[in-house]
Amino acid sequence: MLTAQGQAVVKGYAIGKAAVMSAAALEVPHYRITADDVDAECQRLLSAMMATRDELNHLVDHLPLDAPRELAPILTVHSLLLDDPMLTQQTCDIVRTRLYNAEWALTAQGQALVEQFTQIEDEYLRERAADVRQVIERVLRVLAGQPAMLPDFDHRSSDPLIVVARDISPADMLRLREANFAAFLTDLGGPTSHTAIVARSMNVPALVGLGGFRNLIRDGDVLIVDGFTGAVIVNPSEQVLSEYQERQHVYQREREELSSLHDAAALTLDGVMIRLEANIELPQEAEQALAAGADGIGLFRSEFLFLGRNDLPTEKEQYEAYSRVVRAMGGKVVTIRTLDIGADKVLDGESTVATNPALGLRAIRYCLDRPDIFLTQLRALLRASVHGQIRILIPMIASMSEVHATRQALELAAQELERDGVPYARNYQLGAMVEVPAMAIAIEPFVAELDFLSIGTNDLIQYVLAVDRGDTEVANLYDPMHPAVLRLIAHTINAAKRFGKPVAVCGEMAGDASLTRVLLGLGLTEFSMHPQQLLEVKREVRRSHSNALRDKVALALNRAERIDLLALAT
Ligand code: PEP
Ligand code: MG
């Protein structure tokens, strides 16, 4: 039983028979031509390139309606490569100067180009070497008069096929769709390779970067693909096979069960209704939130409108972005966080001089330091409030003076809009992220003053434990279950409940289904997470008994003991 390890790029399990794709580049004839034959050989090469280009253009024009939308642009890039002199002209030059046959010259030039690409620092561009390789593969097949690269699939076969290839071009992906295939395995490629991109959009398990795996496999070998760990097992024993059949079965059932929860209520076994909201980074993700059945937007990280550009988004641009989300959510809660710049998120053209940017001029501190930027955003938020109620969320609040300064800035923004005769509304609610320990410890005046709270556990954990959330060297110390962290969350939730104010958790903890019971036990009733995590958390909520969890968690918290997750699960 042989096993190999690749990089899993699409989750899931697959069990099927190997269908090994040949690589034309590996079986290329090498011979020298005479000087008299140079023109004819160049002509043969260019005709093959043109035929390949026509074939690709034909594919683009006749894409099936359900083809992945990434395919057309990728095929077009491949077709354009065949017009590029670096491929046409320079390969002919090799034929002319070195008297190589067309195939040899093409692989030599291909190799040189691929080497140039692999030296590029940018990962995305580096992986474009795969496009060059795939185009050359295609031309070589045309030169050899054997356009089919795939083995002869039996389309009626009931055994799922697992495609094993050195690399798969997007054009070949189209043909693969017709066969009953269950997974992709490639020797080359990384997470941003086109194979990975297309596999993701087709939602079949895929592993890339398997090294020389293709050479070890024969057509018809039985393969197990583990799209969680990146493992592939060849010709497994009966026992391993049945173990994976069981895993596959359980996973399929889980997925079906999860999608059936879309319209189900997020109600605990003892009847506590839980709000499940979505975190988004861009306005268009509101649609994803709705599709996942979110009760609203619990966190719109507005800084993503500011990142990756040389200028600042205008008031109009921001107004349109915020309005789009408010309209899309059709009356559901929309929580928009003001600019959280600084620390790991830095505007283009600005550099930080802070020795410790996570403790520096970040978030509300930055905004109060740059009233021009802050007022533009607040004006846009007040204007968007005309289309529905917005919850304005302030990040990194540590002291009441920052809350008061924010209120004053909002007042000033309203006065300016009034003066300019621009429609706006004051129906917003004002809340703050609880992510600086000082606020969580001395929470009462904040709760009294604000309309709602949202606990940012990502930062709260880093500041409570003095562990940089982005530093892999101390990642083992970043512990959401630390009793000090849980006590601060409990303290915040209790204070909010006493004052009758809503409180949510919007850090990664809220979307981690293995921690749902802990948060329910802390009394949390509002969770905000990435839309993809929502159904899994909902399932956990529906399996939990809120009151029983509260008793268990309270007991552990009083003693400042670590909570045993296994004990909560029973
Ligand atoms: C957090 O800190 O938990 C949070 C939700 O915000 P961000 O991850 O953007 O800092
Ligand atoms: Mg934060």
XYZ file of C-alpha atoms and ligand atoms in Angstrom:
581
model
C 0.000 0.000 0.000
C 1.654 3.202 -1.219
C 0.884 6.631 0.199
C 1.855 10.129 -0.910
C 1.398 13.591 0.493
C 0.289 16.655 -1.437
C -1.383 19.925 -0.644
C -5.152 19.738 -0.218
C -6.832 22.590 -2.082
C -10.447 21.374 -2.026
C -11.940 19.537 0.983
C -13.691 16.165 0.780
C -12.952 12.451 0.308
C -12.810 10.534 -2.980
C -12.396 6.833 -3.702
C -11.976 5.746 -7.314
C -9.786 4.391 -10.099
C -6.729 6.241 -11.364
C -6.906 7.707 -14.866
C -3.357 8.751 -15.685
C -2.874 11.594 -18.144
C 0.177 11.390 -20.344
C 2.548 14.329 -20.572
C 3.490 14.948 -24.181
C 6.540 16.993 -23.187
C 8.138 13.909 -21.677
C 8.018 11.918 -24.904
C 9.409 14.423 -27.372
C 11.540 13.374 -30.364
C 14.947 15.084 -30.484
C 16.865 15.292 -33.798
C 18.794 17.808 -35.831
C 17.563 19.093 -39.159
C 19.593 20.333 -42.114
C 19.898 24.023 -42.935
C 17.745 23.441 -46.041
C 14.859 22.235 -43.896
C 14.790 25.253 -41.549
C 11.982 27.142 -43.327
C 9.762 24.074 -43.591
C 10.388 23.163 -39.925
C 9.527 26.695 -38.777
C 6.397 26.540 -40.900
C 5.418 23.212 -39.303
C 5.900 24.744 -35.858
C 3.936 27.928 -36.592
C 1.079 25.967 -38.198
C 0.809 23.789 -35.083
C 0.733 26.927 -32.920
C -1.977 28.476 -35.055
C -4.042 25.281 -35.016
C -3.737 25.205 -31.218
C -4.764 28.849 -30.985
C -7.808 28.233 -33.214
C -8.739 25.227 -31.118
C -8.560 27.308 -27.909
C -10.582 30.152 -29.454
C -13.172 27.638 -30.585
C -13.383 26.288 -27.050
C -13.910 29.818 -25.647
C -16.709 30.471 -28.165
C -18.458 27.202 -27.388
C -18.137 26.942 -23.632
C -21.054 25.086 -22.068
C -23.350 27.342 -20.077
C -22.434 25.618 -16.829
C -18.662 25.816 -17.399
C -16.781 27.374 -14.465
C -16.623 31.119 -15.059
C -12.834 31.120 -14.580
C -12.314 29.028 -17.717
C -12.916 31.590 -20.469
C -10.295 34.106 -19.249
C -7.749 31.322 -18.666
C -8.243 29.869 -22.145
C -7.927 33.355 -23.603
C -4.587 33.850 -21.835
C -3.411 30.542 -23.324
C -4.503 31.627 -26.770
C -2.717 34.990 -26.388
C 0.493 33.217 -25.377
C 0.477 31.616 -28.822
C 0.656 35.062 -30.434
C 3.531 36.135 -28.258
C 6.896 36.488 -30.075
C 8.664 35.055 -27.017
C 7.071 31.774 -27.992
C 6.690 32.016 -31.786
C 9.701 34.085 -32.823
C 12.191 32.883 -30.282
C 11.368 29.204 -30.855
C 11.884 29.656 -34.603
C 15.214 31.320 -33.797
C 16.269 28.151 -31.967
C 15.286 26.019 -34.978
C 17.275 28.340 -37.228
C 20.408 28.734 -35.120
C 20.723 25.354 -33.425
C 19.025 23.252 -36.129
C 16.755 21.568 -33.556
C 13.534 19.905 -34.768
C 10.330 21.836 -33.911
C 9.419 19.746 -30.836
C 12.902 19.964 -29.365
C 13.114 23.719 -29.959
C 9.701 24.196 -28.362
C 10.567 22.263 -25.190
C 13.925 24.095 -24.967
C 12.266 27.500 -25.260
C 9.492 26.388 -22.885
C 12.035 25.395 -20.296
C 13.791 28.759 -20.533
C 10.496 30.621 -20.126
C 9.373 28.471 -17.214
C 12.682 29.121 -15.470
C 12.200 32.870 -15.909
C 8.716 32.639 -14.399
C 9.788 30.552 -11.438
C 12.239 33.258 -10.431
C 9.509 35.848 -10.085
C 8.841 36.685 -6.446
C 5.086 37.121 -6.758
C 3.448 33.733 -6.094
C 0.585 34.284 -8.500
C 2.876 35.263 -11.386
C 5.289 32.460 -10.545
C 2.544 29.932 -10.915
C 1.775 31.261 -14.384
C 4.723 29.117 -15.493
C 2.075 26.398 -15.493
C 0.196 28.227 -18.264
C 3.288 28.267 -20.463
C 3.837 24.571 -19.796
C 0.234 23.696 -20.597
C 0.222 25.656 -23.851
C 3.423 23.929 -24.941
C 1.918 20.536 -24.065
C -0.977 21.344 -26.351
C 1.211 22.406 -29.258
C 3.353 19.275 -28.846
C 0.264 17.121 -29.082
C -0.831 18.861 -32.258
C 2.688 18.372 -33.693
C 2.464 14.686 -32.822
C -0.984 14.457 -34.430
C -2.509 13.185 -31.180
C -4.750 15.845 -29.720
C -6.181 13.522 -27.080
C -4.125 13.598 -23.930
C -6.600 11.807 -21.732
C -6.788 8.064 -21.536
C -9.870 6.544 -23.094
C -12.405 6.960 -20.372
C -15.318 4.631 -20.297
C -18.010 7.239 -19.800
C -20.505 4.582 -18.743
C -18.225 3.175 -16.078
C -19.816 3.322 -12.673
C -16.420 3.580 -10.932
C -15.568 7.194 -10.200
C -12.319 8.230 -11.899
C -9.519 10.089 -10.209
C -7.432 12.080 -12.631
C -3.700 11.805 -12.018
C -1.639 14.263 -14.030
C 1.559 16.166 -14.063
C -0.618 19.240 -14.524
C -4.072 19.802 -16.023
C -4.776 22.596 -18.438
C -8.135 24.369 -18.130
C -8.991 23.189 -21.648
C -8.565 19.573 -20.525
C -10.728 20.318 -17.525
C -13.596 20.794 -19.955
C -13.209 17.271 -21.271
C -12.876 15.896 -17.767
C -16.282 17.253 -16.889
C -17.852 14.764 -19.277
C -16.390 11.784 -17.459
C -17.445 10.506 -14.081
C -14.445 11.852 -12.201
C -14.205 12.303 -8.483
C -10.946 14.124 -7.749
C -7.840 15.737 -9.260
C -4.266 14.910 -8.314
C -1.432 16.852 -9.870
C 2.318 16.715 -9.448
C 2.676 20.444 -9.995
C 0.791 23.503 -8.825
C 0.078 25.398 -5.648
C -3.024 26.857 -4.036
C -3.314 29.662 -6.591
C -2.613 27.494 -9.637
C -5.385 27.349 -12.192
C -5.929 23.673 -11.485
C -6.720 24.617 -7.897
C -8.900 27.555 -8.938
C -10.987 25.500 -11.343
C -11.186 22.495 -8.997
C -12.508 24.761 -6.275
C -15.194 26.136 -8.519
C -16.163 22.577 -9.532
C -16.187 21.480 -5.908
C -14.372 18.128 -6.210
C -11.540 17.143 -3.855
C -8.150 18.119 -5.233
C -4.532 17.728 -4.186
C -1.683 19.568 -5.881
C 2.096 19.526 -5.511
C 2.403 15.711 -5.294
C 5.942 15.708 -6.752
C 6.641 12.668 -8.945
C 3.461 10.816 -7.984
C 2.187 10.352 -11.555
C 5.123 8.101 -12.374
C 4.226 5.676 -9.601
C 0.640 5.116 -10.677
C -0.943 2.913 -13.353
C -4.352 3.304 -14.941
C -6.961 1.504 -12.889
C -5.095 1.589 -9.548
C -7.541 2.155 -6.705
C -6.939 5.490 -4.977
C -8.224 7.110 -1.821
C -7.936 10.908 -1.751
C -8.138 12.694 1.583
C -8.923 16.335 0.790
C -8.512 17.283 4.454
C -4.976 16.043 5.151
C -3.618 16.016 1.573
C -2.913 12.260 1.712
C -3.443 9.845 -1.172
C -3.428 6.083 -0.621
C -2.777 3.700 -3.534
C -4.369 0.227 -3.681
C -5.504 0.289 -0.053
C -6.162 -2.810 2.030
C -9.790 -3.854 2.558
C -9.653 -2.468 6.055
C -8.378 1.001 5.039
C -10.844 1.080 2.167
C -13.823 0.420 4.385
C -12.570 2.943 6.962
C -12.504 5.658 4.242
C -15.834 4.539 2.787
C -17.290 5.135 6.209
C -15.605 8.566 6.515
C -16.852 9.523 3.067
C -20.336 8.439 3.967
C -20.331 10.396 7.232
C -18.984 13.508 5.484
C -21.602 13.326 2.732
C -24.369 12.901 5.264
C -23.013 15.868 7.253
C -23.047 18.093 4.185
C -26.601 17.142 3.299
C -27.705 17.598 6.851
C -26.020 21.004 7.029
C -27.664 22.387 3.898
C -31.038 21.262 5.182
C -30.454 23.542 8.185
C -30.604 26.682 6.059
C -34.149 27.561 7.098
C -34.042 25.908 10.504
C -34.139 28.118 13.590
C -30.951 28.526 15.615
C -32.724 27.355 18.736
C -31.055 25.476 21.593
C -32.638 22.314 23.003
C -33.998 24.347 25.914
C -35.548 26.967 23.649
C -33.022 29.845 23.634
C -33.019 31.642 20.267
C -29.514 32.486 19.025
C -28.762 35.184 16.441
C -26.240 34.106 13.804
C -24.819 36.976 11.778
C -22.157 37.297 9.109
C -18.753 38.985 8.976
C -18.022 40.531 5.580
C -15.066 42.388 4.104
C -16.612 43.747 0.904
C -20.141 44.940 0.057
C -20.786 42.208 -2.513
C -20.357 39.566 0.222
C -23.747 40.591 1.633
C -25.262 38.208 -0.935
C -23.165 35.352 0.477
C -24.373 36.236 3.957
C -28.003 36.069 2.830
C -27.435 32.778 1.008
C -26.056 31.285 4.231
C -29.222 32.374 6.044
C -27.535 35.030 8.237
C -29.758 37.102 10.540
C -27.798 40.202 9.602
C -24.285 41.604 9.214
C -22.526 41.541 12.570
C -19.272 42.992 11.256
C -18.466 44.771 7.985
C -14.720 45.425 8.146
C -14.819 48.735 6.240
C -11.011 49.017 6.041
C -11.072 46.614 3.097
C -12.512 49.487 1.018
C -9.314 51.390 1.826
C -6.705 48.680 1.243
C -4.792 47.838 -1.952
C -5.127 51.275 -3.551
C -3.069 54.476 -3.713
C -5.903 56.854 -2.883
C -8.633 57.013 -0.273
C -12.208 56.024 -1.141
C -14.352 59.147 -1.573
C -17.451 59.897 0.490
C -19.617 58.991 -2.522
C -17.818 55.684 -3.020
C -18.225 54.801 0.641
C -21.858 55.961 0.690
C -22.565 53.637 -2.254
C -20.764 50.693 -0.658
C -22.588 51.051 2.694
C -25.967 51.660 0.997
C -25.494 48.584 -1.131
C -25.119 46.402 1.962
C -28.071 48.056 3.731
C -30.323 47.566 0.700
C -29.146 43.993 0.061
C -29.934 42.999 3.650
C -33.522 44.243 3.270
C -34.109 45.502 6.794
C -31.844 43.025 8.602
C -29.222 44.369 11.003
C -26.147 45.887 9.325
C -23.147 46.594 11.563
C -20.439 48.655 9.886
C -17.138 49.031 11.681
C -15.270 52.296 11.171
C -11.786 52.167 9.739
C -9.519 49.768 11.653
C -6.206 50.689 10.092
C -2.782 50.274 11.717
C -1.184 47.112 13.161
C -1.169 44.585 10.291
C -3.458 46.601 7.992
C -1.579 49.611 6.606
C -2.740 52.054 3.929
C -0.702 52.083 0.724
C 1.900 54.813 0.757
C 1.896 55.038 4.556
C 4.508 53.333 6.618
C 4.350 52.779 10.305
C 7.129 54.029 12.526
C 5.663 52.474 15.638
C 7.896 49.923 17.340
C 4.802 47.935 18.190
C 2.039 48.844 15.738
C -0.572 46.645 17.468
C -0.193 49.009 20.436
C 0.245 52.107 18.294
C -1.852 54.553 16.290
C -4.436 51.988 15.246
C -8.207 52.010 14.603
C -10.082 54.722 16.577
C -6.758 56.249 17.642
C -5.811 56.674 13.981
C -9.258 58.045 13.061
C -9.262 60.649 15.833
C -5.771 61.664 14.698
C -6.990 62.039 11.084
C -10.353 63.851 11.347
C -10.424 64.421 7.573
C -10.527 60.664 6.924
C -12.852 59.954 9.866
C -15.382 62.679 8.989
C -15.586 61.494 5.373
C -16.455 58.014 6.597
C -18.952 59.228 9.189
C -20.697 61.443 6.607
C -20.978 58.450 4.271
C -22.434 56.337 7.101
C -25.011 58.988 8.035
C -26.019 59.318 4.377
C -26.401 55.553 3.988
C -28.569 55.527 7.142
C -31.344 57.022 5.000
C -31.791 53.539 3.470
C -32.143 51.684 6.792
C -30.799 51.570 10.302
C -27.037 51.081 10.562
C -25.106 50.012 13.632
C -21.847 51.979 13.714
C -19.123 49.963 15.437
C -15.953 51.604 16.777
C -12.806 49.452 17.030
C -10.082 49.488 19.735
C -11.918 51.653 22.267
C -9.958 51.802 25.536
C -11.341 54.857 27.310
C -14.557 56.840 27.565
C -12.920 59.949 26.111
C -12.673 58.082 22.793
C -16.401 57.343 22.899
C -17.164 61.002 23.570
C -14.831 62.164 20.804
C -16.567 59.776 18.397
C -19.992 61.150 19.348
C -18.704 64.688 18.751
C -17.314 63.689 15.359
C -20.698 62.163 14.432
C -22.404 65.381 15.502
C -20.017 67.430 13.384
C -20.590 65.158 10.367
C -24.378 65.622 10.752
C -23.993 69.410 11.001
C -21.875 69.482 7.828
C -24.444 67.426 5.920
C -27.226 69.681 7.202
C -25.275 72.739 6.080
C -24.611 71.197 2.649
C -28.266 70.173 2.222
C -27.313 66.495 1.753
C -29.931 63.929 2.890
C -28.855 61.944 5.951
C -30.419 60.234 8.975
C -29.543 60.089 12.659
C -31.254 56.776 13.314
C -27.956 54.920 13.770
C -26.941 52.970 16.840
C -23.449 53.432 18.222
C -21.476 50.500 19.595
C -17.897 49.500 20.318
C -15.659 46.511 19.859
C -14.603 45.043 23.189
C -11.058 44.065 22.314
C -8.826 46.106 24.614
C -8.726 44.452 28.069
C -9.064 47.834 29.833
C -12.537 48.272 28.393
C -13.601 44.742 29.246
C -12.414 45.132 32.863
C -14.042 48.542 33.451
C -17.015 47.858 31.205
C -19.945 49.497 33.050
C -19.696 53.137 31.870
C -19.229 51.919 28.288
C -22.335 49.758 28.396
C -24.320 52.602 29.926
C -23.274 55.015 27.189
C -23.337 52.775 24.103
C -26.214 51.068 22.254
C -24.475 47.702 21.733
C -21.182 45.827 22.155
C -19.268 43.378 19.977
C -16.440 41.351 21.471
C -13.415 41.124 19.175
C -11.816 37.997 20.551
C -9.026 38.009 17.947
C -7.494 41.107 19.494
C -8.789 40.574 23.014
C -6.835 37.302 23.231
C -3.635 38.885 21.880
C -3.824 41.802 24.306
C -4.823 39.753 27.370
C -2.163 37.100 26.857
C 0.511 39.401 25.351
C 0.731 37.078 22.340
C 0.988 38.638 18.871
C -1.903 37.119 16.894
C 0.193 37.059 13.693
C 3.421 35.609 15.084
C 3.779 31.907 14.274
C 6.570 31.514 16.824
C 4.151 32.107 19.674
C 1.054 30.673 17.979
C 0.991 27.823 20.506
C 0.448 30.393 23.280
C -2.537 32.041 21.570
C -5.231 30.379 23.633
C -8.934 31.294 23.315
C -9.695 28.931 26.223
C -7.418 30.674 28.709
C -9.499 31.279 31.870
C -8.530 34.987 31.847
C -9.936 35.412 28.330
C -13.143 33.564 29.177
C -13.615 35.563 32.384
C -13.403 38.838 30.449
C -15.910 37.601 27.873
C -18.260 36.484 30.656
C -17.835 39.806 32.473
C -18.706 41.743 29.310
C -21.739 39.594 28.471
C -23.087 39.836 32.026
C -22.709 43.620 32.098
C -24.478 44.007 28.756
C -27.336 41.784 29.928
C -27.703 43.793 33.149
C -28.044 46.980 31.122
C -30.334 45.303 28.588
C -27.908 46.013 25.709
C -27.146 43.582 22.850
C -23.715 41.944 22.868
C -22.114 39.745 20.193
C -18.821 37.965 19.603
C -17.429 38.707 16.130
C -13.882 37.279 16.457
C -12.883 33.899 14.983
C -14.086 32.137 18.129
C -17.693 32.760 17.055
C -17.247 30.755 13.845
C -15.384 27.838 15.413
C -18.052 25.173 15.970
C -15.849 23.391 18.506
C -16.179 26.475 20.765
C -19.902 27.137 20.254
C -20.814 25.354 23.499
C -18.300 27.378 25.499
C -19.765 30.648 24.210
C -23.329 29.458 24.867
C -22.179 28.519 28.364
C -20.888 32.081 28.813
C -24.401 33.310 28.038
C -23.756 34.508 24.488
C -26.820 34.743 22.226
C -25.348 36.672 19.246
C -22.557 35.222 17.089
C -21.011 36.802 13.991
C -18.751 34.781 11.647
C -17.720 34.064 8.061
C -20.854 32.964 6.138
C -19.289 29.568 5.365
C -19.158 28.680 9.059
C -22.715 29.605 9.836
C -24.525 26.303 9.272
C -21.991 24.292 11.242
C -22.388 26.631 14.215
C -26.166 26.471 13.820
C -26.024 22.700 14.015
C -24.030 22.902 17.239
C -26.496 25.389 18.723
C -29.415 23.077 17.948
C -27.662 20.201 19.727
C -26.877 22.192 22.873
C -28.693 22.693 26.125
C -27.952 26.282 27.036
C -28.791 26.156 30.763
C -26.790 23.019 31.421
C -23.809 24.599 29.649
C -24.129 27.773 31.708
C -23.902 25.813 34.951
C -20.837 23.860 33.855
C -19.011 26.928 32.508
C -19.820 29.055 35.572
C -18.374 26.393 37.851
C -15.078 26.285 35.960
C -14.879 30.096 35.684
C -15.340 30.620 39.402
C -12.386 28.388 40.057
C -10.408 29.923 37.164
C -9.991 26.385 35.854
C -9.576 25.362 32.249
C -12.831 24.246 30.704
C -12.874 20.660 29.505
C -14.415 20.783 26.007
C -15.164 17.072 26.103
C -17.150 17.488 29.309
C -19.251 20.186 27.596
C -20.027 17.889 24.689
C -21.962 15.432 26.851
C -11.322 40.917 16.439
O -10.340 41.558 16.825
O -11.755 39.914 17.032
C -12.057 41.308 15.235
C -13.203 40.757 14.926
O -11.536 42.239 14.428
P -10.220 42.071 13.513
O -9.975 40.595 13.363
O -10.562 42.754 12.238
O -9.163 42.769 14.289
Mg -9.856 43.517 16.174
